[in-house]
XYZ file of C-alpha atoms in Angstrom:
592
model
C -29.237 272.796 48.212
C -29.021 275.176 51.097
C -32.387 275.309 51.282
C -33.081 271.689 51.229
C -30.323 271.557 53.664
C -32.129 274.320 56.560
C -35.376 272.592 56.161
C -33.840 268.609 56.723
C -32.307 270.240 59.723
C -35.354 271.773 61.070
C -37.300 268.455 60.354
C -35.315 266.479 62.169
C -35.105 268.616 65.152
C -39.046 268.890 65.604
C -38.994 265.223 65.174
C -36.220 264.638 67.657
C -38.385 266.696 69.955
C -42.093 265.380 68.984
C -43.053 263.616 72.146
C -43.855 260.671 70.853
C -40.589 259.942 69.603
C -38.609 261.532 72.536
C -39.645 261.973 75.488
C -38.757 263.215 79.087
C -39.727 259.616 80.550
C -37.466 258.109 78.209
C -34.127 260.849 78.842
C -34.573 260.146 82.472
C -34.682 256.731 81.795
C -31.698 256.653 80.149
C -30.103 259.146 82.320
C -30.978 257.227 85.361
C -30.156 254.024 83.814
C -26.769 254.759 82.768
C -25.695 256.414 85.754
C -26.973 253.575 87.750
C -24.933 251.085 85.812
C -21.936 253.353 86.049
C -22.512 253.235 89.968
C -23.439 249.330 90.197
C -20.056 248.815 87.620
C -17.637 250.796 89.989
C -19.874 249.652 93.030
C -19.370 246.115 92.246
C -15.665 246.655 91.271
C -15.513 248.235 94.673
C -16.936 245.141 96.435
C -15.037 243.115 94.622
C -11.217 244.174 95.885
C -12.818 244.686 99.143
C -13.794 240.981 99.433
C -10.265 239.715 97.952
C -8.221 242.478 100.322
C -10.550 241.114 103.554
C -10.327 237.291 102.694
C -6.566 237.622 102.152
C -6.114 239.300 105.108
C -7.972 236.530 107.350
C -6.263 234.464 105.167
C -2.505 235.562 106.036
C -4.006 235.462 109.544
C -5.067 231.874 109.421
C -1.671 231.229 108.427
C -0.026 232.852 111.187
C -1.787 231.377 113.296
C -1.659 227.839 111.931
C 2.304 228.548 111.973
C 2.339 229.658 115.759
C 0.475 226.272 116.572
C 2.860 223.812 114.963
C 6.179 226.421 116.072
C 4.800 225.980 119.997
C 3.735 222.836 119.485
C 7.323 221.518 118.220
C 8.973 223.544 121.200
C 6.775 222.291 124.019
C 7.143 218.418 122.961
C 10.704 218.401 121.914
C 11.588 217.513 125.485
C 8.830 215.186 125.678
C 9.620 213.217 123.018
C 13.332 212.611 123.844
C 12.046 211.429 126.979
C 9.308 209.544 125.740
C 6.816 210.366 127.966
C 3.647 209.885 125.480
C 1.229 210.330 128.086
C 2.728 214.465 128.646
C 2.829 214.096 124.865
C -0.891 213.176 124.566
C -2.116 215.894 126.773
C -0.088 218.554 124.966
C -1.876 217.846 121.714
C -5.546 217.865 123.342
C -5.129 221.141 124.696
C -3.356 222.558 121.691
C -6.323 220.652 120.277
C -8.957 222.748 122.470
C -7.817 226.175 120.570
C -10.738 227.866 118.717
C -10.799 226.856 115.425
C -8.515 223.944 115.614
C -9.821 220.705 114.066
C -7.066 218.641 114.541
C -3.101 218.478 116.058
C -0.848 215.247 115.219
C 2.742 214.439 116.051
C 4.283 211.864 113.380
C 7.097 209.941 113.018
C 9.993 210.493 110.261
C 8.800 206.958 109.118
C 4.787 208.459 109.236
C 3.604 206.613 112.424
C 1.795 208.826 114.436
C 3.356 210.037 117.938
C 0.468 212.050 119.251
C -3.097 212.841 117.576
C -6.115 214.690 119.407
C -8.708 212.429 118.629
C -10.805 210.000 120.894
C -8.718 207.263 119.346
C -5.743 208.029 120.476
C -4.665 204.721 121.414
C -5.701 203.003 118.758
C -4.079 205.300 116.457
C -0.997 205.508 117.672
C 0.915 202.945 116.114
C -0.440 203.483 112.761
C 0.753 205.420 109.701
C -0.580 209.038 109.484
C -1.826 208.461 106.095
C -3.813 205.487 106.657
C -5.896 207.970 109.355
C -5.833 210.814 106.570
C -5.196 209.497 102.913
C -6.424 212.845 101.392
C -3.171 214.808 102.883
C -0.548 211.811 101.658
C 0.990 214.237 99.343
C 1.468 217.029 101.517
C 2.766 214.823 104.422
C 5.317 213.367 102.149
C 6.644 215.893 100.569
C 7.086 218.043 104.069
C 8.660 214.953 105.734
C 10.884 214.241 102.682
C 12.252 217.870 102.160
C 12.013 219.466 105.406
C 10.191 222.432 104.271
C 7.180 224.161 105.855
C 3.608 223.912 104.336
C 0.668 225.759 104.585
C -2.048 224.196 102.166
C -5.968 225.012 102.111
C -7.815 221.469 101.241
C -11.416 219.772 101.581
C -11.820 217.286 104.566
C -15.573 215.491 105.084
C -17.105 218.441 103.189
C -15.342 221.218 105.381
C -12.700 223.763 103.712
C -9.781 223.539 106.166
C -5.942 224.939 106.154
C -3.570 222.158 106.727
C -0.096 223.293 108.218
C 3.127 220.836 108.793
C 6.662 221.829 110.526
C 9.209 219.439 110.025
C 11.420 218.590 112.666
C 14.128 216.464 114.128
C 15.083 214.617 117.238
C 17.732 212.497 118.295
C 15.216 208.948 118.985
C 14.803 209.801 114.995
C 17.031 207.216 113.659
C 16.026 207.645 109.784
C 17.715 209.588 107.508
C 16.312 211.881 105.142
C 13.252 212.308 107.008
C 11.533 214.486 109.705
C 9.332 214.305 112.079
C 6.328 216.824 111.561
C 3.749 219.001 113.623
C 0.862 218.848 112.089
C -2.323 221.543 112.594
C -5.399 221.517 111.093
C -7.898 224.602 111.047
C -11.448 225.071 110.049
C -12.122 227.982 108.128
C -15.784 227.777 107.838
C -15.567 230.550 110.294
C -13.167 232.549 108.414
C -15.286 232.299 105.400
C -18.436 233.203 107.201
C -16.980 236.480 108.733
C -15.909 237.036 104.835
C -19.763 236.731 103.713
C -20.600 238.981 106.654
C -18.522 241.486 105.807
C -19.411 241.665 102.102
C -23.440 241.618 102.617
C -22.690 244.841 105.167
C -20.898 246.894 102.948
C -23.570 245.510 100.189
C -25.966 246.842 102.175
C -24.754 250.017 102.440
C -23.633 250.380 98.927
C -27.673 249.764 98.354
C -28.514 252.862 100.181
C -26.247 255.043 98.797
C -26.775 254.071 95.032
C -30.136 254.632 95.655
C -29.888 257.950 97.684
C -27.686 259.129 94.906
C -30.255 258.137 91.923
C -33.242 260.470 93.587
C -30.798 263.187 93.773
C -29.702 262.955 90.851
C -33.092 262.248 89.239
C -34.390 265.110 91.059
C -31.812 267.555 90.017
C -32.136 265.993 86.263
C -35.740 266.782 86.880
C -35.083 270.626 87.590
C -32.509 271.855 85.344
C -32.911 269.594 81.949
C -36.491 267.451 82.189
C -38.725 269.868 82.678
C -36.942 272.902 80.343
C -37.052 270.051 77.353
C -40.650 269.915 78.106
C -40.872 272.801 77.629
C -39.518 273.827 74.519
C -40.544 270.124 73.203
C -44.291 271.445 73.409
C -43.411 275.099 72.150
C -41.873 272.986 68.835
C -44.819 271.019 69.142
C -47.451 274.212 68.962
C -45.461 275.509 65.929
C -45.967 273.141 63.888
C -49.362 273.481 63.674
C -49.438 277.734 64.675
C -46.542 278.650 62.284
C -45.060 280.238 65.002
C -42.479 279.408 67.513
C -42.273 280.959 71.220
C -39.941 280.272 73.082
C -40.995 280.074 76.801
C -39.510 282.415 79.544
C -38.647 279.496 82.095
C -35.975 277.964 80.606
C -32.447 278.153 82.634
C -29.544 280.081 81.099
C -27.251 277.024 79.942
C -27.011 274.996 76.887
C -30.610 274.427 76.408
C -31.511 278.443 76.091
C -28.703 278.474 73.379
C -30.438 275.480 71.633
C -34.165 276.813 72.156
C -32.329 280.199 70.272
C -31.173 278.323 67.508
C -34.549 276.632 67.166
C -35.869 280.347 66.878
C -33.424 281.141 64.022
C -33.689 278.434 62.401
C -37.638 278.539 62.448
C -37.776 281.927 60.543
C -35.681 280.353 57.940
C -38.541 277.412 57.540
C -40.975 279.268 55.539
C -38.469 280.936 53.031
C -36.826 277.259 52.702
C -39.987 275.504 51.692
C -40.768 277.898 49.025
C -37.511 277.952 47.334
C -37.758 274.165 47.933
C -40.734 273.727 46.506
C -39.830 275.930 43.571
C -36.528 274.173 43.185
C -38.079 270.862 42.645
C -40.573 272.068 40.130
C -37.956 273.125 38.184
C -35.753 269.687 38.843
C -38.921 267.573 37.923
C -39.122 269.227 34.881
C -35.509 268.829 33.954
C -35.935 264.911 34.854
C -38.694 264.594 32.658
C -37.122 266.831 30.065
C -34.134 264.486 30.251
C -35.707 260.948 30.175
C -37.956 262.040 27.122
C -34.224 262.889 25.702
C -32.155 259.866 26.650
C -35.352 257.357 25.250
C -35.416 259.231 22.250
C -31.546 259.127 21.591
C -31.595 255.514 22.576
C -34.315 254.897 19.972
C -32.732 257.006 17.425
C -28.781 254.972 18.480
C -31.031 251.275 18.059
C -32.555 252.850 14.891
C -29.350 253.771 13.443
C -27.548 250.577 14.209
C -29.924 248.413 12.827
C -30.180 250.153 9.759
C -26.672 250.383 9.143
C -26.560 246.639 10.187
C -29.641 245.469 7.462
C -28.124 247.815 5.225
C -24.380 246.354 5.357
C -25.521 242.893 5.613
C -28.174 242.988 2.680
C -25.259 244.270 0.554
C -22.813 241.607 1.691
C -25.429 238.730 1.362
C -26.428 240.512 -2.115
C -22.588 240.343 -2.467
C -21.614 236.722 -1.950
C -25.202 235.273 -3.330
C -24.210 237.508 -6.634
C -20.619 235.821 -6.523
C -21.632 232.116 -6.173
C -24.457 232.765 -8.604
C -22.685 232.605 -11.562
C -20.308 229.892 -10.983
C -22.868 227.648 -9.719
C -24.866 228.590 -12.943
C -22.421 227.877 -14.819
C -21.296 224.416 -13.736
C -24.905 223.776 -12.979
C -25.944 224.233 -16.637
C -22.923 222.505 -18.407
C -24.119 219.490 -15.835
C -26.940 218.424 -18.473
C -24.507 218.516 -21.530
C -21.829 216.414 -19.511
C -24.980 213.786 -18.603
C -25.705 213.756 -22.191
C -22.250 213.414 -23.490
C -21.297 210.564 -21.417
C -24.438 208.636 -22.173
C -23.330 209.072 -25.832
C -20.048 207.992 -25.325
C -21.177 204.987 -23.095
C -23.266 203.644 -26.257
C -20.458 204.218 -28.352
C -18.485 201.934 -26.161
C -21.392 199.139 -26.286
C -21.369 199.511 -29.808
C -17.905 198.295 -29.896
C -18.012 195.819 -27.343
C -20.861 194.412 -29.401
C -19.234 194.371 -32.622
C -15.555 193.349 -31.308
C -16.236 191.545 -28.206
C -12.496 190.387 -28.298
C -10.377 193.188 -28.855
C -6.632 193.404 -28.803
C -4.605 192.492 -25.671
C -3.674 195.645 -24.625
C -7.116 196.945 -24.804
C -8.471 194.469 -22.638
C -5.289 195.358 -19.977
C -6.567 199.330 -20.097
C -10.100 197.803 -19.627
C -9.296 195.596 -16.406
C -7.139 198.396 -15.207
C -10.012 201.315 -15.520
C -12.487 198.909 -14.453
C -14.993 200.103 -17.038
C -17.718 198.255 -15.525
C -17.723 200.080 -12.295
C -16.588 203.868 -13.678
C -19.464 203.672 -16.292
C -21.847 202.530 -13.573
C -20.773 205.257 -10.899
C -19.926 208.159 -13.534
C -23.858 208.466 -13.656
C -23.886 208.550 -10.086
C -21.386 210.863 -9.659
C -23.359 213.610 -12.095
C -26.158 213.325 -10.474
C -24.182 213.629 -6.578
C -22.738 217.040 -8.935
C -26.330 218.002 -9.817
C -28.199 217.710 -6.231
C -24.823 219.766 -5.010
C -25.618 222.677 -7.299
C -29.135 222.723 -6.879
C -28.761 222.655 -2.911
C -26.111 225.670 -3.395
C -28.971 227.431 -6.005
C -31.695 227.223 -3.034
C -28.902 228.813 -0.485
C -28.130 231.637 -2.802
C -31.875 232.133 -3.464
C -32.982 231.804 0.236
C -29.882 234.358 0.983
C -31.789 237.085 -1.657
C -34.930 236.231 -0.308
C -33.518 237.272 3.165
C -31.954 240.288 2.549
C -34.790 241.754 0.290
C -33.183 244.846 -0.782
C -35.073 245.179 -3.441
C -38.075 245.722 -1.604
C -37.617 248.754 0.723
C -41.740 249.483 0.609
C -44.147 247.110 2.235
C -45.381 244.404 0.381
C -47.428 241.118 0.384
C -45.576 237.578 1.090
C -45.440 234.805 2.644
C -44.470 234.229 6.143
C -43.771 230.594 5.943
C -41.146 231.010 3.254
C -39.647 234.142 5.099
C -39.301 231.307 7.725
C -37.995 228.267 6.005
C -35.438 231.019 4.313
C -34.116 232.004 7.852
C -33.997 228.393 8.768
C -32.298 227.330 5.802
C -29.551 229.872 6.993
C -28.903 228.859 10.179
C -28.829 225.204 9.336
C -25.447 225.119 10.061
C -26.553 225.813 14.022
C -29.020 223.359 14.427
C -26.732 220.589 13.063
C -25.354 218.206 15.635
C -21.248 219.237 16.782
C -18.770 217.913 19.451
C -19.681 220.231 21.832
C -23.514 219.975 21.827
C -26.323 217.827 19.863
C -28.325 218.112 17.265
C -30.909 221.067 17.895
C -34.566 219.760 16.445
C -37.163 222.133 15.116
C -40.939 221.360 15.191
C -43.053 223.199 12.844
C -46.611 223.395 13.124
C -47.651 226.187 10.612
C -51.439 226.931 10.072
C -53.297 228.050 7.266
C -52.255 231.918 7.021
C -53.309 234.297 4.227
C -50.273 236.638 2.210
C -49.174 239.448 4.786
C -48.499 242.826 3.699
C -45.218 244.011 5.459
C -41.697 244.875 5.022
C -40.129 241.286 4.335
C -36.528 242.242 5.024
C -36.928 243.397 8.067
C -40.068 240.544 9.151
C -36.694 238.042 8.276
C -34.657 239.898 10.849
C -36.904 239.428 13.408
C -36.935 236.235 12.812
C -33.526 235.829 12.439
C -32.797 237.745 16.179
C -35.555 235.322 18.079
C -34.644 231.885 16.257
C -30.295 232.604 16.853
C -31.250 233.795 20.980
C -33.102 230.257 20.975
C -30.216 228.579 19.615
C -27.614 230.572 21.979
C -30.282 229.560 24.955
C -30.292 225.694 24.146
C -26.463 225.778 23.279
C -26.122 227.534 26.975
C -27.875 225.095 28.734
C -27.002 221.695 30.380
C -29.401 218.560 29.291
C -30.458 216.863 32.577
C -32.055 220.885 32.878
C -33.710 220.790 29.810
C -37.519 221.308 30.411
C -40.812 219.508 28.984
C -41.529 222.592 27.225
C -43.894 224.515 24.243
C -46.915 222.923 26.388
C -48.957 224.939 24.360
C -47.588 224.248 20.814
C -49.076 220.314 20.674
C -45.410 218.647 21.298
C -45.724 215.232 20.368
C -45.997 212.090 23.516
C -43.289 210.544 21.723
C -40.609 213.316 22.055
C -37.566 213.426 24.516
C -37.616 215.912 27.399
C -33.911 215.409 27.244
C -33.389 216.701 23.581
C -32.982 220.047 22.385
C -35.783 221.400 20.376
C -37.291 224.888 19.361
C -41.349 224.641 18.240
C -42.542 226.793 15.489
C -46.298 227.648 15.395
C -48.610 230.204 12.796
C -52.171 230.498 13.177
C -54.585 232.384 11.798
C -55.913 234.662 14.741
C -59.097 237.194 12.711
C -59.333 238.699 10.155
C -56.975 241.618 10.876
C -53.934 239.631 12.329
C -52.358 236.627 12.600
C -49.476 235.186 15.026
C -46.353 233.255 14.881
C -44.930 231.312 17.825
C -41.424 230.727 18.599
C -41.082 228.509 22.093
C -37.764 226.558 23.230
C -37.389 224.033 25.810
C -34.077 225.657 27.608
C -33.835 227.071 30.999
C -36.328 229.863 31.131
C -35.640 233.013 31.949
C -36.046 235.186 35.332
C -39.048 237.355 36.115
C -36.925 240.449 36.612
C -34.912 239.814 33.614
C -37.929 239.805 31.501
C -39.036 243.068 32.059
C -35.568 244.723 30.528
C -35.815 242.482 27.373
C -36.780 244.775 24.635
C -34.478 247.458 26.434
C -31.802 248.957 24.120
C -28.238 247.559 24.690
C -29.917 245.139 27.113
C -27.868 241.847 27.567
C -27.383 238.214 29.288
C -25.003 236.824 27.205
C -20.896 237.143 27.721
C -18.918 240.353 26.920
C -17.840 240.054 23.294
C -21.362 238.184 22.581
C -24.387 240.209 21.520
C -24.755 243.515 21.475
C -27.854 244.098 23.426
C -29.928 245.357 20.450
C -31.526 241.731 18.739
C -34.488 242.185 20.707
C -34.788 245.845 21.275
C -34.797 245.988 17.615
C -37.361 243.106 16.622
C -39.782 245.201 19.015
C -39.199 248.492 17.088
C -39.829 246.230 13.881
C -42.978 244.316 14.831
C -44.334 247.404 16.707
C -43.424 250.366 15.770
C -43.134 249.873 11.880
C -45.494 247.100 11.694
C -48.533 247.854 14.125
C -48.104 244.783 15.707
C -46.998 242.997 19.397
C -44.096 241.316 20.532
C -44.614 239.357 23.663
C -42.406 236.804 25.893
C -43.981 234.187 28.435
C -41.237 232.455 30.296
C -41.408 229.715 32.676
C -38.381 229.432 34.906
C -36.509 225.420 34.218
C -39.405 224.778 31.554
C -39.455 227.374 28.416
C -38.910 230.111 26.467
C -41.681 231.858 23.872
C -41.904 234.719 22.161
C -45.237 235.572 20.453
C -45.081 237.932 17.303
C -48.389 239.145 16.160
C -49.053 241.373 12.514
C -51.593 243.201 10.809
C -52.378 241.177 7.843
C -52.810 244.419 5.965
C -50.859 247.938 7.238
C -52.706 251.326 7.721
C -51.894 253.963 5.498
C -50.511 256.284 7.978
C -47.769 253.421 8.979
């Protein structure tokens, strides 16, 4: 691993230094880029406070000013007023008026008439309300007038950004109470804002200049003492991959790229003893692997091997078991059946005989005779031996088809018939296919063809048909019937079946003279494209924990293939079907 470990290392470096991957373009690049974001960032931030320190500044000056308006205005027409002299009164507010800046200076009323107001309609203005000439600043004019309280409040008027200031104050012609009279002083501060912009596109300027005087000295002293020594060594790594040899070149500065062209050096003459060892070590490791997954397949087969026969051999001598057990009973009653036919035929003629020769017999005969209905128990006591005998027979063809199953009395190949070896399995899972609460009746279509004896181990042939027909059952039980599909397309389903019905097609045919086939197709939900390649896997499983042990198929494959000679194929179709196709040798090799 330490090997593996030097060479990875020295990989990556030559690749972190191959110039098509890194080059100097691209460090200064980045360099230059990041330093010029770091300059714009704290450039910008820069400009920023600037801008809000500047405008707040003109700001608290606009103010001051505004506030040294309305204070001399109030102290220059408090005698005017008093004496009401509106003439004096007018003049006052035009020059006040004439100040730079100044839009507009108004005198006004505690009750909001206006006094004084520098416009060219000064007489026609006078004697109306303040907020009839300026609706926009009712709320500030109200609110100064009603609490006495100074106001300084920036507002839009036509389209222009001015600062409206009012002074309250009082006089003795002010008869209302409550109120004040206020000095009001509009400013523009267009020019305010444009000595703001001014100010910021100077200093932008000159932020300009020295970001970019800074990025050329820096680029330039990048250039010097890191670009060019990385080119350096980046072409001396370059050469060495293709010389074997790594020179490190004389130019290079005495900081941390010397150390690092050093440790390239060192870590070069460790390259060549790294791949060998490498290359030895995975020799070695390949072998192992291979060593080990010939192992683990053949302890997998041998595991499937031994469970299935332990499994044939424990179920062949339970089925022997219980078919042995209900044998004899069954024979028993079975045989006694035609003796208890024949003795209640005899005893029915006796009673004829005596109905015929005492067709009134005594009174309490006839009672026993209406009470037993004789009629009806002679008539249905034949039925009811004959129910007895169809039972026994039915249980006879269980027991046999349970023998003919197991087979353990033929452990060495032998010649039979695959239809009955079917019907048998069938027989025994009749009990599945029947219709329950939870699911319907499962329907099986057989379509066998004209097949010849097969020579093959029967007992295990059954199994294999016992694994493929029980997954088809668990499939249709599984599924949901509006996703039942059209399926065995190629096993001639009939025009007048249900798509919605649960059915599993059984097909033979007679393929050559060396082999023939038997199909086994069901109409559930398919199965997956990468679930069908781990089918015949050992311990391989979709079905719920507790359900299946993963070795049905896995097993049937061994069977058919391995100790048969023959193929065991699956072709799914996803929502449609399910078939498995099991061909055999009609007659096994010797060496099998």
């Amino acid at each position: 691993m330490t090997c593996l470990t030097r060479l990875t290392r020295w990989t990556n470096c030559t690749k972190m230094l191959d110039s098509k991957r890194f080059g100097v373009n691209r460090l200064s690049r980045q360099l230059n880029l990041g330093f010029g974001i770091a300059l714009v960032a704290v450039g910008l931030t820069t400009l920023g406070i600037s801008y809000r320190l500047v405008r707040s500044d003109l700001d608290e000056k606009v103010r001051e000013r505004a506030q040294a308006i309305t204070q001399g205005l109030e102290f220059a027409t408090e005698g005017v007023i008093e004496l009401g002299n509106f003439s004096v009164l007018h003049r006052i507010v035009q020059n006040y008026a004439t100040l730079p800046s100044v839009l507009e200076i108004a005198i006004v009323n505690p009750d909001g008439t206006i006094l004084a107001i520098s416009d060219r309609f000064q007489k026609t203005n006078r004697s109306r309300r303040y907020i009839a000439v300026r609706p926009e600043l009712i709320s500030i004019v109200e609110q100064s007038s009603r609490t006495g309280v100074e106001i300084a409040q920036q507002t839009v008027l036509n389209d222009r950004a001015v600062l409206v200031q009012t002074l309250p104050f009082s006089s003795v012609l002010f008869e209302t109470s409550g109120r004040r009279g206020l000095a009001i002083a509009i400013l523009d501060l267009y020019p305010m804002q444009q000595e703001v912009r001014k100010i910021f596109l100077v200093s932008m300027q000159v932020m300009l200049v020295g970001f970019l005087a800074i990025l050329v000295w820096v680029w330039l002293l990048l250039k010097k003492n890191v670009l060019n020594p990385l080119k350096y060594l980046n072409e001396s790594v370059i050469i060495s991959k293709d010389t074997g040899l790594l020179e490190i070149p004389p130019s290079l500065p005495n900081n941390e790229i010397k150390f690092l062209a050093a440790t390239f050096e060192a870590v070069f003459e460790q390259r060549q003893r790294a791949e060998m060892e490498l290359r030895e070590s995975e020799g070695r490791e390949r072998a192992k692997s291979q060593k080990l997954g010939q192992t683990i397949k053949e302890l997998q087969r041998t595991q499937a091997q031994l469970i299935q026969s332990e499994k044939m051999s424990s179920l062949g001598q339970m089925v022997a078991g219980i078919a042995h057990e209900i044998n004899n009973p069954v024979g028993f009653v079975h045989g006694n059946l035609v003796y208890v036919q024949g003795y209640a035929r005899d005893l029915q003629r006796l009673v004829e005989l005596y109905q015929l020769h005492y067709p009134h017999p005594p009174a309490e005969i006839q009672e026993e005779i209406e009470e037993i209905d004789l009629d009806f128990l002679t008539e249905d006591l034949h039925k009811v031996l004959k129910s007895m005998r169809v039972g026994t027979e039915r249980i006879r063809n269980i027991v046999l088809s349970l023998r003919n199953f197991s087979r353990l009395d033929e452990a060495e190949f032998k010649t039979v018939d695959l239809h009955q070896g079917i019907d048998n399995t069938l027989m025994l899972l009749h009990n599945r296919l029947k219709a329950k609460p939870n699911h319907p009746e499962i329907e099986v279509v057989k379509n066998y063809g004209s097949l010849p004896l097969v020579e093959c181990y029967p007992g295990q042939i059954n199994q294999v048909f016992m694994n493929l027909l029980s997954n088809a059952i668990d499939a249709l039980e599984a599924v949901n019937p509006s996703f039942l599909g059209s399926g065995a397309k190629g096993l001639e389903e009939s025009n007048n079946d249900s798509h919605n019905s649960r059915k599993i097609y059984i097909k033979t045919e007679f393929i050559n003279a060396k082999k023939v086939a038997i199909r086994i197709c069901d109409n559930g939900s398919g199965i997956p494209k990468e679930i069908q390649e781990k089918l015949f896997d050992p311990f391989f499983t979709t079905k719920p924990v507790g359900k299946g042990t993963g070795l049905g198929l896995s097993i049937s494959y061994q069977i058919v293939v391995e100790r048969h000679g023959g193929s065991l194929k699956c072709n799914s179709t996803l929502g449609r079907e399910t078939e498995f196709i099991i061909e055999i040798p009609i007659q096994q090799c010797l060496d099998l």
